[in-house]
CSV table of C-alpha atoms in Angstrom, one decimal:
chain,number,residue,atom,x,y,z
A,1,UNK,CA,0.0,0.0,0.0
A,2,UNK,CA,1.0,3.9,-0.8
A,3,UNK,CA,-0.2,6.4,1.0
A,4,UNK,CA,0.7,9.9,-0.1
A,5,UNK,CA,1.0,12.4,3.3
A,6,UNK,CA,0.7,16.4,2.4
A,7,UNK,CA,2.6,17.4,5.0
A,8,UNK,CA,4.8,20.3,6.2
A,9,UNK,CA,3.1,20.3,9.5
A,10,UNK,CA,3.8,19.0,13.3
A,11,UNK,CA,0.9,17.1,12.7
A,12,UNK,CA,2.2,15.6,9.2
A,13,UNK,CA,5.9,14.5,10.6
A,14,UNK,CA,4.2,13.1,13.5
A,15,UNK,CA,2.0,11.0,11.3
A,16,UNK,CA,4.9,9.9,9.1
A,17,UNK,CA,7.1,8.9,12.2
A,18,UNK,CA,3.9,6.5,13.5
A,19,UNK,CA,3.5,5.2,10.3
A,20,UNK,CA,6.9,4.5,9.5
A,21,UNK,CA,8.3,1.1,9.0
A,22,UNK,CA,4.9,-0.8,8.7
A,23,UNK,CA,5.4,-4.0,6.8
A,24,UNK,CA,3.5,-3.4,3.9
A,25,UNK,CA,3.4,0.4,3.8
A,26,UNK,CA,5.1,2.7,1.3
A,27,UNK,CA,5.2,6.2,2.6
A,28,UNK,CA,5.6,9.2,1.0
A,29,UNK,CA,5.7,12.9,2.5
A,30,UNK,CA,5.0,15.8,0.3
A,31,UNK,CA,6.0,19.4,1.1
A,32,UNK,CA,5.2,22.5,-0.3
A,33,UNK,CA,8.6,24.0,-0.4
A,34,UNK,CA,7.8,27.1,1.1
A,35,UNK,CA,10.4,26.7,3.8
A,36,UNK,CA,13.8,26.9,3.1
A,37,UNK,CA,14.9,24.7,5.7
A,38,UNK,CA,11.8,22.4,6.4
A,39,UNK,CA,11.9,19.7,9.0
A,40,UNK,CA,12.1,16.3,7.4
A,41,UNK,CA,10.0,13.3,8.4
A,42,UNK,CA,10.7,9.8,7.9
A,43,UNK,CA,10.3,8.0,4.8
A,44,UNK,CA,10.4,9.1,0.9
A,45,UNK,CA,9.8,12.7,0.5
A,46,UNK,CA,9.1,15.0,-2.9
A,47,UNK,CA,9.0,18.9,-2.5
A,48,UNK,CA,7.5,21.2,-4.7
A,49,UNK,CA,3.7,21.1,-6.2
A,50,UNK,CA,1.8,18.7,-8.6
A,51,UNK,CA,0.2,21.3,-10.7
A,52,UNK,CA,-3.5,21.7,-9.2
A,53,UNK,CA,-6.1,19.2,-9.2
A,54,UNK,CA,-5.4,17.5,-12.5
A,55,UNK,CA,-1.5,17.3,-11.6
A,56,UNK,CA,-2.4,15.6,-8.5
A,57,UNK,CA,-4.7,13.4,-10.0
A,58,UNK,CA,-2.2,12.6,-12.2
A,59,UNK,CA,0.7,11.6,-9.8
A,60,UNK,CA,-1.9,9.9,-8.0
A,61,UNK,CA,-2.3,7.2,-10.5
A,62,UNK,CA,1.5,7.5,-12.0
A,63,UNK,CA,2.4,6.2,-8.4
A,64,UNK,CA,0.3,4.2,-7.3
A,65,UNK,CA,-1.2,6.1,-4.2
A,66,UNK,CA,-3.4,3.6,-2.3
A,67,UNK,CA,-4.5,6.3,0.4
A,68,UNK,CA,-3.7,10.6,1.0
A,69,UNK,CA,-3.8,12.1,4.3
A,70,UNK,CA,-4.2,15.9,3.9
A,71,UNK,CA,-2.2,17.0,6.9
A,72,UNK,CA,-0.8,20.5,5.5
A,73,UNK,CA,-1.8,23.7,7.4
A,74,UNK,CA,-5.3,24.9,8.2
A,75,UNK,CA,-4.5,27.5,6.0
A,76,UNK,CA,-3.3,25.9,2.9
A,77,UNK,CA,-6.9,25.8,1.3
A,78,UNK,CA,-5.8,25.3,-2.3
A,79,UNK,CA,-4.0,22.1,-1.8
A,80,UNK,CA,-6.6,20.9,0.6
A,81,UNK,CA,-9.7,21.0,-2.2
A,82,UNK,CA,-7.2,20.2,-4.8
A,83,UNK,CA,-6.9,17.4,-2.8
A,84,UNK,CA,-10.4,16.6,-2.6
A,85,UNK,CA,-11.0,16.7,-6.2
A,86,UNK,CA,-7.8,14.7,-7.4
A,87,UNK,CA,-8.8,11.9,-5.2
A,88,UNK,CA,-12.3,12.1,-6.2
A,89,UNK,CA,-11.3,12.1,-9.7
A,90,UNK,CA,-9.3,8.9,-8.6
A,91,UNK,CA,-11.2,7.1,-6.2
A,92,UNK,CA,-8.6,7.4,-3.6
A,93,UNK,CA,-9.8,7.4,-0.1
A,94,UNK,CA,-8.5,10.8,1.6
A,95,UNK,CA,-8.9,12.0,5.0
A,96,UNK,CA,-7.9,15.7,6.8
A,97,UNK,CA,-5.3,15.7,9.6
A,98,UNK,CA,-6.7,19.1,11.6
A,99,UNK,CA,-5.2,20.0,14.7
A,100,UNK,CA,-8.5,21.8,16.7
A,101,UNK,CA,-8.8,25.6,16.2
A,102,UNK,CA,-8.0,27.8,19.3
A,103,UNK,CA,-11.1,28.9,21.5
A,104,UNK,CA,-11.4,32.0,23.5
A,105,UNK,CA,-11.4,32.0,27.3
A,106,UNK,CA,-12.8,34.6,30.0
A,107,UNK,CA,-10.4,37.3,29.4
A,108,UNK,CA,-9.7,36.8,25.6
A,109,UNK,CA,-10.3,40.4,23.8
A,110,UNK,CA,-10.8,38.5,20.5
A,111,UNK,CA,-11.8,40.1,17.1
A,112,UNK,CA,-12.8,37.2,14.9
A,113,UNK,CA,-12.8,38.0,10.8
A,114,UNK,CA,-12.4,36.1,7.4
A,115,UNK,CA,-9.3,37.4,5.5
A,116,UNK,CA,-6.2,39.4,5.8
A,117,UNK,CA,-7.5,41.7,4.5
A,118,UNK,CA,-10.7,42.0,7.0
A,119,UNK,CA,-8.0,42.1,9.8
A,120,UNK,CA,-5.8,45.0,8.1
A,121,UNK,CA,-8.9,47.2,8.1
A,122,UNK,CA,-9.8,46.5,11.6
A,123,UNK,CA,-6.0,47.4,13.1
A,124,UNK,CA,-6.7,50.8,13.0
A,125,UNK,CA,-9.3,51.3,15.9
A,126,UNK,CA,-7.2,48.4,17.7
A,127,UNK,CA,-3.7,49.9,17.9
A,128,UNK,CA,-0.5,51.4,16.7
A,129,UNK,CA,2.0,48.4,17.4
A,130,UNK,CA,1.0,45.9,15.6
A,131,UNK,CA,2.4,41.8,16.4
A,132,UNK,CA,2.0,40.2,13.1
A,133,UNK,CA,1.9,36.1,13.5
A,134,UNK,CA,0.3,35.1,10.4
A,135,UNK,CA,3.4,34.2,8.2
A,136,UNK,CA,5.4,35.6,5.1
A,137,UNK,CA,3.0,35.3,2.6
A,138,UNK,CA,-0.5,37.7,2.7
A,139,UNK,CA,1.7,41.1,3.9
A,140,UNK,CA,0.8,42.6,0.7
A,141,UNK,CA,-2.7,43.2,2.7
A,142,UNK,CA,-1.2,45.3,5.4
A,143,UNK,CA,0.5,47.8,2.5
A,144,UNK,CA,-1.8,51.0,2.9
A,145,UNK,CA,-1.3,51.2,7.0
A,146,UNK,CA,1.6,53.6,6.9
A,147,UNK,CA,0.6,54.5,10.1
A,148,UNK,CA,0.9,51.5,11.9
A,149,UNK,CA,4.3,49.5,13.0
A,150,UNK,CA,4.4,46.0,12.4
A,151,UNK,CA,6.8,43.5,14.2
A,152,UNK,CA,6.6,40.5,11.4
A,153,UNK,CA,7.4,36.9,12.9
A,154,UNK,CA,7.7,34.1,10.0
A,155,UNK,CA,10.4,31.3,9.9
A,156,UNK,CA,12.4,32.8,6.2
A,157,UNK,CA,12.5,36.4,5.7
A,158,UNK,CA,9.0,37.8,3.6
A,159,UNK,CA,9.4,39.2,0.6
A,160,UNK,CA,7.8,43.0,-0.6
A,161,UNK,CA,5.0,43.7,-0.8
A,162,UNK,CA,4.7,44.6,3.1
A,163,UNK,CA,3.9,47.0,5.5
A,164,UNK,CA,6.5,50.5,5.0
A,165,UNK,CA,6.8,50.3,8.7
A,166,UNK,CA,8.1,46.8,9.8
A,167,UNK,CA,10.3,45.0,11.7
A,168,UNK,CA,11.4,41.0,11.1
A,169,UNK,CA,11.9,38.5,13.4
A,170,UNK,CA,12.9,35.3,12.3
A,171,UNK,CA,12.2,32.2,14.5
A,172,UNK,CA,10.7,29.4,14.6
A,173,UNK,CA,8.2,27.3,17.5
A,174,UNK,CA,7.8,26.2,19.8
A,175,UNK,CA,7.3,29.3,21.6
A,176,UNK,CA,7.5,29.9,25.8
A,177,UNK,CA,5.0,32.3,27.5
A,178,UNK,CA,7.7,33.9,29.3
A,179,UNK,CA,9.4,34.6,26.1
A,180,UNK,CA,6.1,35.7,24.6
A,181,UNK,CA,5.2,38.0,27.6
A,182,UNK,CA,9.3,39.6,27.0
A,183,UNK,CA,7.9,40.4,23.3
A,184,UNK,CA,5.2,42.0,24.3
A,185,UNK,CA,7.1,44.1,26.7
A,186,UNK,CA,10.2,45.0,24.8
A,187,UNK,CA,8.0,45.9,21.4
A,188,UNK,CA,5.3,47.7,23.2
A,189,UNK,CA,3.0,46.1,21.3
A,190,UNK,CA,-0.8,46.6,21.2
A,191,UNK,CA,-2.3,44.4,19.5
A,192,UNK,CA,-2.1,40.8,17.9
A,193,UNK,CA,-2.7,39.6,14.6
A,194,UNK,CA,-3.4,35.6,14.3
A,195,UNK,CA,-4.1,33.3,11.9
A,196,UNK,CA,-6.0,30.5,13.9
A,197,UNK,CA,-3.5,27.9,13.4
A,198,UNK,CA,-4.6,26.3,16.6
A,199,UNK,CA,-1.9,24.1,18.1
A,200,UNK,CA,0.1,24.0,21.3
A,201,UNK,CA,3.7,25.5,19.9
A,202,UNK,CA,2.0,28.9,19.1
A,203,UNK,CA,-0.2,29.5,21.8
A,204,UNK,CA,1.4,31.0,24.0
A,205,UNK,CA,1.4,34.1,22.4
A,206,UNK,CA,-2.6,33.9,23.4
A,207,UNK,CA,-2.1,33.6,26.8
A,208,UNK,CA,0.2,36.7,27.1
A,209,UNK,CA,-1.9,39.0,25.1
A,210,UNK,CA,-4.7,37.9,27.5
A,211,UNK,CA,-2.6,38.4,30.6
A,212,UNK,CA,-1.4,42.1,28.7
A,213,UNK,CA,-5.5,42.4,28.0
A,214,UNK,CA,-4.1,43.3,24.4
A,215,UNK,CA,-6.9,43.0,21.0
A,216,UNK,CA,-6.2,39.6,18.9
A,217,UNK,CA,-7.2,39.7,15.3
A,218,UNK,CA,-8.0,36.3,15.1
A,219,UNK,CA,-8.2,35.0,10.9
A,220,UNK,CA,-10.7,32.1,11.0
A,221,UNK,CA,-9.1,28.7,9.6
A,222,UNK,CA,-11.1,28.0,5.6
A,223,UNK,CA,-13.3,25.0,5.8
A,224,UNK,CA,-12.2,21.5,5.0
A,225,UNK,CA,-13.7,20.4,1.9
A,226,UNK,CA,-17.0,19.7,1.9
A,227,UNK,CA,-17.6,15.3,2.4
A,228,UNK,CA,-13.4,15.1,3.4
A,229,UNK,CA,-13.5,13.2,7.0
A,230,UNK,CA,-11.5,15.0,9.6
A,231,UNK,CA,-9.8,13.3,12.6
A,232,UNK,CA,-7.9,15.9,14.8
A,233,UNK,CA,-4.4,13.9,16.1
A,234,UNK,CA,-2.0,11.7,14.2
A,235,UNK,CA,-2.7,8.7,16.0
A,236,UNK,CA,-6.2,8.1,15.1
A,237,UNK,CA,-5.2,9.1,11.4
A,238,UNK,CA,-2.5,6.4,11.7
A,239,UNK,CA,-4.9,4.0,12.6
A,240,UNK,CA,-7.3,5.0,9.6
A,241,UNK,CA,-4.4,4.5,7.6
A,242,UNK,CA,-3.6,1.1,9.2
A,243,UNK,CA,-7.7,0.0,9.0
A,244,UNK,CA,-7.4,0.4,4.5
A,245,UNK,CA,-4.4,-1.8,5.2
A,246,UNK,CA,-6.3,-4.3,6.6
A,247,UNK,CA,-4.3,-4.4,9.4
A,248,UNK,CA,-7.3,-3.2,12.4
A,249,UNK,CA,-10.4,-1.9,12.5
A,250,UNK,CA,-10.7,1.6,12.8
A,251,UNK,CA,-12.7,2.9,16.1
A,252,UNK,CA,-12.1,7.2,15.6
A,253,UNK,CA,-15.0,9.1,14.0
A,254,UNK,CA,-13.1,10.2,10.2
């Protein structure tokens, strides 16, 4: 059996490092390549895209893919229903790897929207000093605030266009709440800008901006494709995985 992983997530390596070394299991992790450096996981890996749907569909059948598990970010929409319809198109069972979305607590000044863009015109009557978490690629929505400071975290360095005013910080999670609170502080920052990633390695950043009773823009997460299963840790997607082996049943909910 093949089963193709779209990975480039905690939740992907994990999945790979479960499933690796199964008799009778030929593994194959595919990233993005949108990270210079990514994090390897075990087994075969390819980098780079398949050329939407049909290109997917495609290298489906080329290769022999028995199973995909759609593991990439929350965020990564296009892949995800590319996904959807390649394996559709090539009756190849597929299931989403989604880490649960974060939920507000007592405390939590949370400002919910859609888009990047719906968040850059709400930072105005939020703040000055801006924490932007929600990667490298999108800053082109945050152009017109030449008002507003931004302190842009992403793991590589973004590219224009992005905010006139902005400072980078490269790094990469996990993060720790004392070093989240320190940002905060040493930035003066007033208000938060999130994708909701959900996740323990970026929460932190949550709880400090709660203790700091800071606004958080939070970005809601796109909606897995509509008829995709969804099982929310990599253990219960390795035992999906392991059930169309034939090698247990399957007792999650996917």
């Amino acid at each position: 059996m093949h089963v193709l992983i779209l990975g480039g997530t905690t939740e992907a390596r994990r999945l790979a490092e479960l499933l690796h070394g199964t008799p009778g299991l030929k593994l194959t992790s595919s990233l993005a390549g949108r990270v210079a450096t990514p994090r390897l996981p075990p087994g075969e890996t390819r980098v780079g895209g398949f050329g939407g749907a049909e290109g997917l569909a495609a290298w489906l059948r080329d290769h022999a893919v028995d199973a995909v598990v759609d593991a990439t970010h929350p965020f990564a929409g296009t892949i995800s229903f590319n996904a959807a319809q390649a394996a559709a198109t090539s009756h190849v069972p597929l299931l989403a790897l989604r880490r649960p979305g974060w939920v507000p607590v007592a405390g939590d000044r949370w400002h919910e929207v859609a888009s990047l863009g719906e968040a850059a015109r709400a930072l105005p009557a939020l703040g000055r000093r801006v924490f932007l978490t929600t990667g490298r690629m999108g800053l082109d929505a945050f152009t017109g605030l030449d008002d507003l400071w931004f302190l842009v975290r992403s793991v590589d360095a973004p590219e224009p266009p992005h905010p006139p005013r902005m400072e980078v910080l490269l790094d990469r999670g996990p993060f720790t709440l004392d070093g989240e609170r320190e940002l905060l502080r040493h930035h003066r920052i007033d208000v938060l800008v999130t994708k909701d990633s959900g996740g323990a390695a970026t929460a932190p950043k949550l709880t400090a901006a709660r203790e700091a009773r800071l606004p958080v823009v939070v970005v809601r997460r796109p909606p897995v494709p509509e008829g995709v299963p969804v099982l929310p840790d990599p253990g219960t997607a390795a035992e999906w995985v392991r059930h169309h082996l034939g090698q247990g049943p399957f007792r999650g909910t996917g």
